[in-house]
Structures are given as C-alpha cells and as structure tokens.
C-alpha cells in the first residue's frame, strides 16, 4: 500500500513567558491510502496540535514546528509556500472542528459556509456551488427521513460527485 | 369511590407535545422590531427622512432661487410670502435653509461614508495582521488623534483653500481614526475565535477571511459609529463655514446662514435662529437614531 501521509519526529512547541511548552514532542506515524486512522489520547496530550501542525495552522508566535517532517502525497508540507498550503487546506486535507457553535461564523448562513469550500477549491461559479450545496442538504434530509445518520462519508461522497474542472486537485 | 375513578385515561395522541417552533427572526428584522419600540429613535428617523425629502424637493418647488436677491424686500418679516422672512439682500430664508440642508446633509453623509471606507479598511488590516504592523499603524492613529482635529482641518483648509470638496477631503482625513479603532478592536477579538481558524482550514486567504468573515461580524458597531459620525460632520462643517473656512456665499450651508444671521441678530433674530434650529434638530435626530441603533443592533440586548 502506498503511503499518503508520513509524519516523522514532529515537534511543535509553544514559546510562552513561562517557558517552552513541548505540546508535541517527536511523534511519528504513517497513514496509508484508503486507511482510516484514529488518534486517541487524554485531554491536553497534543492530538489537536498534531492536527493543526499537519495543516500548518499553528500561529507563530507563540507556537512553532521546531523539527520533524510531514510528507503528504509526495509533498513536504513544511516547505510549501502559504499559497500552496491554502490549496491543500480544505482541498486535500479537511478538518472538522470540535464545537460547531464556535466554528461556524454567526453572521453567515449555513448554505454560504457549505459552499465556501467549493468556491475556494473547485473553480465553479457561485450559482453552481449553490446548486451543489442544496443537493448536499437534500441528500442529508433524505438520509434522515429514511432513518439514517449523516456521516462523514456523506460529505466525502458529495465532494467527489461535485463537478470540478481540475480533477487531480483532490487525491484523498 | 374507587381509586380508579379518580383517574382518567388520556389518549396516546393527546400526550404528544406540540412542537414549539419559534419563527425564525433574522438579525435585521429583529433590529428593526426593536428600534420601532424606541420612540426617540423613530422620531429621529422620521425627522431625518422629512429633512432629506424637503432638502431634495424644497428648492425645486420654492418660487424663489437660493441666490435670488430682491432689494425691495430686504429683511422682510415672517409672513406667508416668506415663511422665515428674507435676509439683508432680500433672499428668501426658507429657500436658503432648505438649499443649505442639501449641502449640510451631503457633507454629513459623504464624510461619514469616506470615514467608513478608510476606517474599516485601516482598522481591519491593523487588527488582523497584528504584531508589529498593528503597532505602527495604531501609533499613526494615536498621533493623528493627539493633534486637535480642528487644527488639522484649519491647516488643510489653508493649503487647499475653502470650498465644498475641500471640506469633504478635510473631514475624510480627520475623522476616520475613531472608526479605525473600533474596527481594529473588534477584529482583534474576532480573529481569535474558532470560526476564523475554521475558515483558514478551508483554505481561505487573508483577504477573504478579513472581508467575508470578520468585517461582517462588526457590522453593528460600524453602522452605529457611521450614524453618529454624520451629526459630527454636519456640525463641524457648520462650524467651519461659520468661521469662514467652509463653503462661501452665495452657496448656503447652515453654518454660512448662521454666520450671516448673527450679524443682524439684534434686529432680525430669525435670520440666525432658523438655521441654528435646523442644525439642532438634525444633530438631535441623528444622535437619537444612533443611540437607538446602538441598543437595537447589540445582540446581547436581544429579547
């Protein structure tokens, strides 16, 4: 099997006035293509910081990835430019945040926040994105009315079925 | 009586609790609902609308021109022919006041709009980038703030020569600091919130996050500040015109009219009192409306 994500000896530290906090201290793991991996640990052990480090969303100051390497699909994420990183965020790697009350923007409608990822990564018009967003909501309500649950795979399926003009941009 | 008879069988259907559906109330309709209850704000709003309508149609339907002199009818008293009398050149005061309303209101709205654009962009960038950029940008604001606005405007007017466009420029340069500070403060706290991180994780760039996610969240304070800036600008323009740095005759802003009127105040007080009254009413109306907006746009006061 092919490696999709390879994290090697990742160290992320926070430089605070009270000293250096070693939030992630030398973690290494691989994720193969088609594999689902769960990272489990007690609170404060660095799961979220690991995720944020892979997305390169640790803001400096105070946080910094001090050493290690993150290989994703043949690319070294730590050496990519901010612009290339934006293509990957939401386009190839997504993140689901813990608390929907705070991770959704209170002044934007849900529809607008659903289609935002499409307008950013799929190079389709707003109108088409709107249609695709409505299709997603419909498939969700369909599923619920048939007694099913909405799962992450629902949204992944929707993501793949959405027409895109650069089809090689998502490989996950 | 048996115990059984004390109880009554309730059907299954009746047990089903009615679903409580609260009608979905959007931010704007809720704000409108609340401001309607605020009597002072509504009075202010109505007066402003009346003033705007009269400023637009008044000079058109008036039988006199704002600069039309009638030397046989100098200092005419208040009468049906001249509702507010005439001035020292026989010009109809009502026509001139309504014409002045155009200029004063235009100054208020344009200056407020200019400040809105400059202040929101400047404050937004400063707050979002943070760090050293924020530090430098805010020190510039502090310096501008520490110099009296009147001094800046007077210096500018000396360089640019008095005139209407230059009043706009001067007010636009001088007044945006308050707006910039408010927007910066809001953005500073909003950018630490999780939805900003979520937008970043979607791959949104900085411009998009600032313009689409952060600024819309500050729309309440922006509107309030802009509304309260209008009376400030109107008053300042009147003041500039009063001391001879604003628009000049025969153009008529309320400041010019008050300045002209003050010369004949002892014999013909109406020439001074009428434009002053209009300035007062306008200032009060905008301040009432601004205060009302402050109360109704604040989500914490939502009921």
Coordinates of C-alpha atoms in Angstrom, one line a residue, chain B:
Chain B
X1 CA -65.5 6.0 45.2
X2 CA -62.8 3.7 43.9
X3 CA -59.4 5.0 43.3
X4 CA -59.7 4.0 39.7
X5 CA -62.4 6.6 39.1
X6 CA -60.2 9.4 40.2
X7 CA -58.1 8.9 37.2
X8 CA -58.9 9.4 33.6
X9 CA -57.3 7.7 30.6
X10 CA -55.5 10.2 28.4
X11 CA -55.3 9.1 24.8
X12 CA -51.9 8.5 23.2
X13 CA -52.5 11.3 20.6
X14 CA -53.1 13.9 23.3
X15 CA -49.9 13.1 25.0
X16 CA -47.8 14.2 22.1
X17 CA -46.4 17.5 23.0
X18 CA -46.9 20.2 20.4
X19 CA -43.6 21.1 18.8
X20 CA -42.6 24.6 19.7
X21 CA -41.5 26.4 16.6
X22 CA -40.1 29.9 17.2
X23 CA -40.5 31.9 14.0
X24 CA -37.0 32.4 12.6
X25 CA -36.1 36.1 13.2
X26 CA -33.2 37.4 11.2
X27 CA -30.7 39.9 12.6
X28 CA -32.1 42.8 10.6
X29 CA -35.8 42.2 11.2
X30 CA -35.1 41.8 14.9
X31 CA -33.1 45.0 15.0
X32 CA -36.0 46.7 13.1
X33 CA -38.5 45.3 15.5
X34 CA -36.6 46.7 18.5
X35 CA -35.9 50.1 17.1
X36 CA -39.5 50.5 16.3
X37 CA -40.2 50.4 20.0
X38 CA -37.7 53.1 20.7
X39 CA -39.8 56.3 20.4
X40 CA -36.9 58.7 20.3
X41 CA -35.1 56.8 17.6
X42 CA -38.2 56.7 15.5
X43 CA -38.8 60.4 15.9
X44 CA -35.2 60.9 14.8
X45 CA -35.6 58.7 11.8
X46 CA -38.9 60.4 10.7
X47 CA -37.4 63.9 11.1
X48 CA -34.3 62.8 9.1
X49 CA -36.5 61.4 6.3
X50 CA -38.6 64.6 6.3
X51 CA -35.5 66.7 6.2
X52 CA -34.0 64.7 3.3
X53 CA -37.2 64.9 1.3
X54 CA -37.5 68.7 1.8
X55 CA -33.8 69.2 1.0
X56 CA -34.4 67.5 -2.3
X57 CA -37.8 68.9 -3.4
X58 CA -37.8 72.1 -1.3
X59 CA -35.6 74.3 -3.6
X60 CA -37.4 72.8 -6.7
X61 CA -40.9 73.8 -5.6
X62 CA -40.0 77.0 -4.0
X63 CA -40.9 80.1 -6.0
X64 CA -37.5 81.7 -5.1
X65 CA -34.0 80.8 -6.1
X66 CA -31.5 80.4 -3.2
X67 CA -29.3 83.2 -4.6
X68 CA -32.2 85.4 -6.0
X69 CA -32.0 88.9 -4.4
X70 CA -34.9 91.3 -4.0
X71 CA -33.6 94.6 -2.8
X72 CA -37.2 96.0 -2.4
X73 CA -37.9 93.4 0.2
X74 CA -34.9 93.4 2.4
X75 CA -35.3 92.0 6.0
X76 CA -38.9 91.1 5.3
X77 CA -40.6 89.8 8.4
X78 CA -42.1 86.4 8.8
X79 CA -45.2 86.2 6.6
X80 CA -47.0 83.8 4.2
X81 CA -44.9 85.1 1.3
X82 CA -41.7 84.5 3.1
X83 CA -42.3 81.9 5.8
X84 CA -39.0 82.6 7.5
X85 CA -38.6 86.2 6.2
X86 CA -35.7 87.4 4.0
X87 CA -32.2 88.4 4.7
X88 CA -30.2 91.6 4.1
X89 CA -30.3 91.1 0.3
X90 CA -33.9 90.1 0.2
X91 CA -33.2 86.4 -0.3
X92 CA -35.9 84.0 1.0
X93 CA -34.6 82.4 4.2
X94 CA -36.6 79.2 3.9
X95 CA -35.3 78.5 0.4
X96 CA -31.8 79.2 1.5
X97 CA -32.2 76.9 4.6
X98 CA -33.5 74.1 2.5
X99 CA -30.8 74.6 0.0
X100 CA -28.3 74.6 2.9
X101 CA -29.8 71.4 4.1
X102 CA -28.7 69.8 0.8
X103 CA -25.1 70.8 1.4
X104 CA -25.1 70.1 5.1
X105 CA -26.6 66.7 4.7
X106 CA -24.4 65.9 1.7
X107 CA -21.4 66.8 3.9
X108 CA -22.6 64.6 6.7
X109 CA -23.3 61.6 4.5
X110 CA -20.2 61.8 2.3
X111 CA -17.8 62.5 5.2
X112 CA -19.3 59.6 7.1
X113 CA -19.0 57.3 4.1
X114 CA -15.4 58.3 3.4
X115 CA -14.6 57.6 7.1
X116 CA -16.4 54.3 6.9
X117 CA -14.3 53.1 4.0
X118 CA -10.9 54.4 5.3
X119 CA -11.6 53.4 8.9
X120 CA -12.9 49.9 8.2
X121 CA -10.0 49.0 5.9
X122 CA -7.3 50.6 8.0
X123 CA -8.7 49.2 11.3
X124 CA -9.4 45.8 9.7
X125 CA -5.9 45.4 8.3
X126 CA -4.3 46.6 11.5
X127 CA -6.3 44.3 13.7
X128 CA -6.0 41.3 11.5
X129 CA -2.3 41.4 10.8
X130 CA -1.5 42.3 14.4
X131 CA 2.1 42.4 15.8
X132 CA 4.4 45.0 14.5
X133 CA 2.2 46.2 11.7
X134 CA -0.6 46.8 14.1
X135 CA 1.8 48.6 16.4
X136 CA 3.0 51.0 13.7
X137 CA -0.5 51.6 12.3
X138 CA -2.0 52.3 15.6
X139 CA 0.8 54.7 16.6
X140 CA 0.0 56.7 13.5
X141 CA -3.6 56.8 14.6
X142 CA -2.5 57.9 18.1
X143 CA -0.5 60.7 16.6
X144 CA -3.4 61.8 14.4
X145 CA -5.7 61.6 17.4
X146 CA -3.5 63.6 19.7
X147 CA -3.4 66.6 17.2
X148 CA -6.7 68.5 17.6
X149 CA -8.9 67.8 14.6
X150 CA -9.7 71.4 14.3
X151 CA -6.1 72.2 13.8
X152 CA -5.6 69.6 11.1
X153 CA -8.7 70.8 9.3
X154 CA -7.8 74.5 9.5
X155 CA -4.2 73.8 8.2
X156 CA -5.7 71.7 5.4
X157 CA -8.2 74.4 4.5
X158 CA -5.4 77.0 4.4
X159 CA -3.4 74.8 2.0
X160 CA -6.4 73.7 -0.1
X161 CA -8.4 76.9 0.1
X162 CA -12.0 76.9 1.4
X163 CA -14.6 75.2 -0.7
X164 CA -17.1 72.3 -0.6
X165 CA -14.8 69.5 -2.0
X166 CA -12.1 70.5 0.4
X167 CA -14.5 70.3 3.3
X168 CA -15.0 66.7 2.2
X169 CA -11.3 66.0 2.0
X170 CA -10.5 67.6 5.3
X171 CA -13.3 65.7 7.1
X172 CA -12.4 62.5 5.4
X173 CA -8.8 62.8 6.5
X174 CA -9.5 63.8 10.0
X175 CA -12.4 61.7 11.3
X176 CA -11.6 58.1 10.4
X177 CA -9.4 57.4 13.5
X178 CA -12.4 56.6 15.7
X179 CA -13.8 54.1 13.2
X180 CA -10.4 52.5 12.7
X181 CA -10.0 52.0 16.4
X182 CA -13.4 50.4 16.8
X183 CA -13.0 48.1 13.9
X184 CA -9.5 47.1 15.0
X185 CA -10.7 46.2 18.5
X186 CA -13.5 44.1 17.1
X187 CA -11.2 42.3 14.6
X188 CA -8.6 41.7 17.2
X189 CA -11.1 39.7 19.3
X190 CA -12.9 38.0 16.4
X191 CA -9.7 36.7 14.8
X192 CA -9.0 34.6 17.9
X193 CA -12.4 32.8 17.5
X194 CA -12.7 29.3 16.2
X195 CA -14.5 30.2 13.1
X196 CA -11.6 32.2 11.8
X197 CA -9.4 29.1 12.3
X198 CA -12.1 27.0 10.5
X199 CA -12.1 29.4 7.6
X200 CA -8.3 29.1 7.4
X201 CA -8.6 25.4 7.5
X202 CA -10.9 25.6 4.5
X203 CA -8.1 27.3 2.6
X204 CA -9.4 30.9 2.6
X205 CA -6.8 33.6 2.2
X206 CA -6.3 36.5 4.5
X207 CA -8.2 39.0 2.4
X208 CA -11.2 36.7 2.2
X209 CA -11.2 36.0 5.9
X210 CA -11.0 39.7 6.7
X211 CA -13.6 40.8 4.2
X212 CA -16.0 37.9 4.3
X213 CA -15.7 36.6 7.9
X214 CA -14.5 39.3 10.2
X215 CA -15.9 42.6 8.9
X216 CA -19.5 41.3 8.5
X217 CA -19.3 40.4 12.2
X218 CA -18.5 44.0 13.1
X219 CA -21.3 45.5 11.0
X220 CA -23.3 46.6 14.1
X221 CA -20.6 48.8 15.6
X222 CA -19.7 50.1 12.2
X223 CA -23.2 51.3 11.4
X224 CA -23.5 52.9 14.8
X225 CA -20.2 54.7 14.5
X226 CA -21.1 55.9 11.0
X227 CA -24.5 57.1 12.1
X228 CA -23.1 59.1 15.0
X229 CA -20.4 60.5 12.7
X230 CA -23.0 62.2 10.5
X231 CA -24.1 64.8 13.0
X232 CA -20.5 65.3 14.0
X233 CA -19.6 66.1 10.4
X234 CA -22.6 68.3 9.9
X235 CA -21.8 70.3 13.0
X236 CA -18.1 70.6 12.0
X237 CA -19.0 71.8 8.5
X238 CA -21.3 74.4 10.0
X239 CA -18.6 75.4 12.4
X240 CA -16.0 75.7 9.6
X241 CA -18.5 77.7 7.5
X242 CA -19.3 79.9 10.5
X243 CA -15.7 80.9 11.0
X244 CA -15.3 81.4 7.2
X245 CA -13.3 78.3 6.3
X246 CA -16.1 76.2 4.8
X247 CA -18.3 76.9 1.8
X248 CA -18.7 80.5 0.9
X249 CA -21.5 82.8 -0.4
X250 CA -23.7 82.7 -2.4
X251 CA -23.7 78.9 -1.6
X252 CA -25.5 78.3 1.6
X253 CA -24.8 75.7 4.2
X254 CA -26.3 76.1 7.6
X255 CA -23.1 77.4 9.0
X256 CA -22.9 80.2 6.4
X257 CA -26.5 81.1 7.1
X258 CA -25.9 81.2 10.8
X259 CA -22.8 83.2 10.3
X260 CA -24.7 85.8 8.2
X261 CA -27.6 85.8 10.5
X262 CA -25.5 86.6 13.6
X263 CA -24.6 90.0 12.2
X264 CA -28.3 91.1 12.3
X265 CA -29.1 89.1 15.4
X266 CA -30.4 92.0 17.4
X267 CA -32.8 93.4 14.9
X268 CA -33.8 90.3 13.0
X269 CA -33.1 87.2 15.2
X270 CA -35.0 84.9 12.8
X271 CA -32.0 85.0 10.4
X272 CA -29.8 83.4 13.0
X273 CA -32.4 81.3 14.8
X274 CA -33.8 79.4 11.8
X275 CA -30.5 77.8 10.5
X276 CA -29.5 77.2 14.2
X277 CA -32.8 75.4 14.8
X278 CA -32.2 73.2 11.8
X279 CA -28.7 72.3 12.9
X280 CA -30.1 71.4 16.4
X281 CA -32.9 69.3 15.1
X282 CA -30.6 67.5 12.7
X283 CA -28.0 66.8 15.3
X284 CA -30.6 65.6 17.8
X285 CA -32.3 63.4 15.2
X286 CA -29.1 61.7 14.2
X287 CA -28.0 61.2 17.8
X288 CA -31.4 59.7 18.8
X289 CA -31.2 57.4 15.8
X290 CA -27.6 56.4 16.6
X291 CA -28.4 55.7 20.2
X292 CA -31.4 53.7 19.1
X293 CA -29.3 51.7 16.7
X294 CA -26.8 51.0 19.4
X295 CA -29.5 49.5 21.5
X296 CA -31.1 47.5 18.8
X297 CA -28.1 46.2 17.0
X298 CA -26.5 44.9 20.1
X299 CA -27.2 41.1 20.2
X300 CA -26.6 41.0 23.9
X301 CA -29.8 43.1 24.4
X302 CA -31.9 40.7 22.3
X303 CA -35.1 39.6 23.9

